[in-house]
mmCIF file of C-alpha atoms in Angstrom:
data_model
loop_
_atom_site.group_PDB
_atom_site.id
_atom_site.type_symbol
_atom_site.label_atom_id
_atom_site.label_comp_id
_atom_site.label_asym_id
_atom_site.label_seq_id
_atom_site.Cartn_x
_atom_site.Cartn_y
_atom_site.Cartn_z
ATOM 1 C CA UNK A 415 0.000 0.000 0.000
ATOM 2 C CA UNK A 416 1.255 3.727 -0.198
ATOM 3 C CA UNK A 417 3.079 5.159 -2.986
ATOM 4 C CA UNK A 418 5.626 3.329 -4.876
ATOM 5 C CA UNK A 419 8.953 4.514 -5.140
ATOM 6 C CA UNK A 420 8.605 5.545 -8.452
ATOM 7 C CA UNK A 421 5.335 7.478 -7.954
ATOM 8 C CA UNK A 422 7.308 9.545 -4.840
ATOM 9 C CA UNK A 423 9.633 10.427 -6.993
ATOM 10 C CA UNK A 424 7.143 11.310 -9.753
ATOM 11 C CA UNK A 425 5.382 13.902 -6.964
ATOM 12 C CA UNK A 426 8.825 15.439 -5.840
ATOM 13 C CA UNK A 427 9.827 15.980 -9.556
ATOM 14 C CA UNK A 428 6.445 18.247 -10.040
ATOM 15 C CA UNK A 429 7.976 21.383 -8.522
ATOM 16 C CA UNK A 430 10.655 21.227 -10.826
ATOM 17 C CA UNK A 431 10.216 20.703 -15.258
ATOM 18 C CA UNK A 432 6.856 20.635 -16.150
ATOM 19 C CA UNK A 433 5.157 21.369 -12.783
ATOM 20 C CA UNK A 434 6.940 24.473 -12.034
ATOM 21 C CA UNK A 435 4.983 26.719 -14.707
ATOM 22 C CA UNK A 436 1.981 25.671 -12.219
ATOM 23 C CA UNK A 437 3.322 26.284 -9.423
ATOM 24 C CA UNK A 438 4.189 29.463 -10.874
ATOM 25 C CA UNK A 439 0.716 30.696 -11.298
ATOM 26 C CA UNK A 440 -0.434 29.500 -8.097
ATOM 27 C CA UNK A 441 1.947 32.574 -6.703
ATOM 28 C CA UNK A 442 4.415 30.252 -5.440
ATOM 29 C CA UNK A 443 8.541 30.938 -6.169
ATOM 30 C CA UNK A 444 9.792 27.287 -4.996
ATOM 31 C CA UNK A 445 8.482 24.176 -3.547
ATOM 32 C CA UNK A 446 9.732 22.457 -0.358
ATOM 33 C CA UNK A 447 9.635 18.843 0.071
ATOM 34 C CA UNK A 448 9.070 17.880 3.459
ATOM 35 C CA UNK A 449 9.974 13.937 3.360
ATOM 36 C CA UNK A 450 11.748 11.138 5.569
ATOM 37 C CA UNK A 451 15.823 11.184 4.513
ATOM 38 C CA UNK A 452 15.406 7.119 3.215
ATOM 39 C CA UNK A 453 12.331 8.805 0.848
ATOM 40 C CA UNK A 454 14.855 11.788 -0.435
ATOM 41 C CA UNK A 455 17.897 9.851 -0.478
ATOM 42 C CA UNK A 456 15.999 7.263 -2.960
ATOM 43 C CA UNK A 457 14.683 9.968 -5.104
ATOM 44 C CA UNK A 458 17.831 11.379 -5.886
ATOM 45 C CA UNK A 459 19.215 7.815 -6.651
ATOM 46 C CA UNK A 460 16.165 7.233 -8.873
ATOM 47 C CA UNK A 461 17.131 10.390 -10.680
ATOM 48 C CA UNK A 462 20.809 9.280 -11.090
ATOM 49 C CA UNK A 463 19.320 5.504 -12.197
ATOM 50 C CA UNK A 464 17.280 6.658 -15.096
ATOM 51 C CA UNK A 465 20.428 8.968 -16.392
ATOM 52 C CA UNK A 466 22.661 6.332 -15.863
ATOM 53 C CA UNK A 467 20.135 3.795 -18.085
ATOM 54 C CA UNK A 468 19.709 6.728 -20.396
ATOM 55 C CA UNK A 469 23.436 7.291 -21.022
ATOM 56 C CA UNK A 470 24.384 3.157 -21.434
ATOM 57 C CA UNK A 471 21.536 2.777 -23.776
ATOM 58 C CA UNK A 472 23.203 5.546 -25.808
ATOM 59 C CA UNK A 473 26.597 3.772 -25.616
ATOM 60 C CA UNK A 474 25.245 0.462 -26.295
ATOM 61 C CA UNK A 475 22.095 0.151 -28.636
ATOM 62 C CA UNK A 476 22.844 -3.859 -29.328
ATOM 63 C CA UNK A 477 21.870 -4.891 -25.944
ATOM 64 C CA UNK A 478 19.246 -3.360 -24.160
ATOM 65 C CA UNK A 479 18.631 -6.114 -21.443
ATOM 66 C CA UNK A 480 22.411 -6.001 -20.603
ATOM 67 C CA UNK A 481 21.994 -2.179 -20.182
ATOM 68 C CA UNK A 482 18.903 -1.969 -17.866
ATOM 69 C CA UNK A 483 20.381 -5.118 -15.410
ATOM 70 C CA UNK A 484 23.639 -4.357 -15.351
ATOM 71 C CA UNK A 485 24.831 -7.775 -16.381
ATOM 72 C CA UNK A 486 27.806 -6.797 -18.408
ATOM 73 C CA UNK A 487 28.151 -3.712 -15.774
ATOM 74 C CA UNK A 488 27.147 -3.654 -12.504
ATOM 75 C CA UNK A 489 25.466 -0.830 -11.733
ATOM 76 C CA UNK A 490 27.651 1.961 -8.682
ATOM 77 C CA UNK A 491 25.417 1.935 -5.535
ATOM 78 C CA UNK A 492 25.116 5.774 -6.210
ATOM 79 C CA UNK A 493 22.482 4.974 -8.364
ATOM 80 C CA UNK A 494 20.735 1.722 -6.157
ATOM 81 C CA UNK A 495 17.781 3.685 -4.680
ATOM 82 C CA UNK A 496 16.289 0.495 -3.840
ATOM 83 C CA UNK A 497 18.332 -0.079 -1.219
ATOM 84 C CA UNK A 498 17.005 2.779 0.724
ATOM 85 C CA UNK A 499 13.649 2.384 0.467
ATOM 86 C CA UNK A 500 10.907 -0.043 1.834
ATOM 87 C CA UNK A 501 8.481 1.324 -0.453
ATOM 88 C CA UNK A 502 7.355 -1.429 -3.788
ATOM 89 C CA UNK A 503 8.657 -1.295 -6.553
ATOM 90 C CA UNK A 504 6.762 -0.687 -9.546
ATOM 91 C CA UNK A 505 2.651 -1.269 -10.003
ATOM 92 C CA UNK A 506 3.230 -5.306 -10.215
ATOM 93 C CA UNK A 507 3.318 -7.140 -6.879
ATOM 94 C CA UNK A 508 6.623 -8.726 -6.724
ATOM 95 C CA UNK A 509 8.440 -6.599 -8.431
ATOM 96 C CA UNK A 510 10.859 -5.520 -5.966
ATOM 97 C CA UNK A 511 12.333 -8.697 -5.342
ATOM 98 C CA UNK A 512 12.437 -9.530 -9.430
ATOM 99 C CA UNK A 513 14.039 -5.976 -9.658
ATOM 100 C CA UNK A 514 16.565 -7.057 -6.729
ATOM 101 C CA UNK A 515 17.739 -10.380 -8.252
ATOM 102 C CA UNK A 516 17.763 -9.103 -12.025
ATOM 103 C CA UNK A 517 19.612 -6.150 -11.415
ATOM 104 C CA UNK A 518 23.136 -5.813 -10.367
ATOM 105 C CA UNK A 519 24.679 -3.053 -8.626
ATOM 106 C CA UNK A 520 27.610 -2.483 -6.590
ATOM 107 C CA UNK A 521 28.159 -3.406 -3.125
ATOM 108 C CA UNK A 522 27.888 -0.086 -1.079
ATOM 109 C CA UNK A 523 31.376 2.022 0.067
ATOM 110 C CA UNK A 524 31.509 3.165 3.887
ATOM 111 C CA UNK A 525 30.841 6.526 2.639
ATOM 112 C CA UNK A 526 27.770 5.620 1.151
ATOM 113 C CA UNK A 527 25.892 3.619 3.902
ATOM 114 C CA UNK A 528 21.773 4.494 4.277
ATOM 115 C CA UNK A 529 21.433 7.880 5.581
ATOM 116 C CA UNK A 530 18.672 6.890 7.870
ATOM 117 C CA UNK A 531 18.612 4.360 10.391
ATOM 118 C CA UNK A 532 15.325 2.851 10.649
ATOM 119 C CA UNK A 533 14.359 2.461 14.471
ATOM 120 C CA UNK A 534 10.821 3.129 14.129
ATOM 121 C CA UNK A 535 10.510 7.016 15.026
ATOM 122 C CA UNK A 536 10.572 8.509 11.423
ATOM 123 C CA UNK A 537 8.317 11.278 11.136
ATOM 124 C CA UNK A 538 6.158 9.695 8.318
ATOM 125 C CA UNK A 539 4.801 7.737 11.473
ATOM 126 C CA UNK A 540 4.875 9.716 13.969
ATOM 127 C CA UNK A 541 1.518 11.310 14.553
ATOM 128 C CA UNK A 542 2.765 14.409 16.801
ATOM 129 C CA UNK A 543 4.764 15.180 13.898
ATOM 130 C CA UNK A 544 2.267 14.973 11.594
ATOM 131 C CA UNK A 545 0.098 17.056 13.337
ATOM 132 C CA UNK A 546 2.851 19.595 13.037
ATOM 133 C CA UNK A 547 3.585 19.388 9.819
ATOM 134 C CA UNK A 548 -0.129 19.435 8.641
ATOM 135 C CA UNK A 549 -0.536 22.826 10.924
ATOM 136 C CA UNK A 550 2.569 24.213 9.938
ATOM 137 C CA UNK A 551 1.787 23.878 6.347
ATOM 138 C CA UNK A 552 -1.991 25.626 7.117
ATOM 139 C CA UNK A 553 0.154 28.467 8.487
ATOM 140 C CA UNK A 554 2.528 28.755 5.846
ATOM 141 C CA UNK A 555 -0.720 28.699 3.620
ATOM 142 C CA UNK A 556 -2.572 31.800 5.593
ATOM 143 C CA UNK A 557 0.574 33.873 5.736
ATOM 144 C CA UNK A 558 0.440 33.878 1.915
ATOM 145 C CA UNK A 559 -3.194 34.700 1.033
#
């Protein structure tokens, strides 16, 4: 249940290409994503994923399954966003774990360890927080009109 990873991504990306004209005319200047780190971290890695597929398909137009699963070439961890997200994968149920054992990446460098520990007080679940955010966010909203 919840949004994939994908589809997070896909809503971050809207105050940015496309989405910004609208924001635009809805008197806004910039967007800010409030968001657990595992959530960010993973959308930035989903960004670098797609440019890295974009840029081997380019290189290599013979192969394209050997491009996407990193068979010939593994895949750097700077680009796994899996890894940092316990979100699915994809509309299909399953499709994490088939994504996970067709894939290949890199094994990750000390330097490059998940940026958020997961001991069960991240904000997305934390309903004081919530309630925070959500009244923060009403605020923000009155200041402006």
């Amino acid at each position: 249940s919840g949004y994939s990873a994908e589809a997070l991504c896909q809503s971050l990306g809207r105050m940015t290409g496309n989405g910004m004209n609208v924001l635009e005319k809805n008197g806004f200047q910039h967007g800010t994503v409030l968001t657990i780190k595992s959530d960010f971290e993973s959308c930035l890695k989903f960004d670098k994923f797609c440019d890295e597929i974009g840029r081997r398909s380019h290189k290599d137009l013979v192969n394209l399954k050997e491009t996407v699963t990193g068979e010939k070439e593994s895949f750097k961890d700077s680009v796994n966003y899996v890894r940092h997200t316990e979100r699915k994968i994809g509309k299909v149920k399953g499709a994490k774990q088939t994504f996970k054992s067709c894939v290949n990446f890199e094994d990750p460098q000390n330097d490059d360890l998940p940026i958020d520990n997961d001991d069960g007080n991240n904000i997305c679940t934390d309903e004081n927080s919530q309630f925070l955010l959500r009244s923060l966010a009403r605020l923000a909203k009155s200041n402006r009109e």
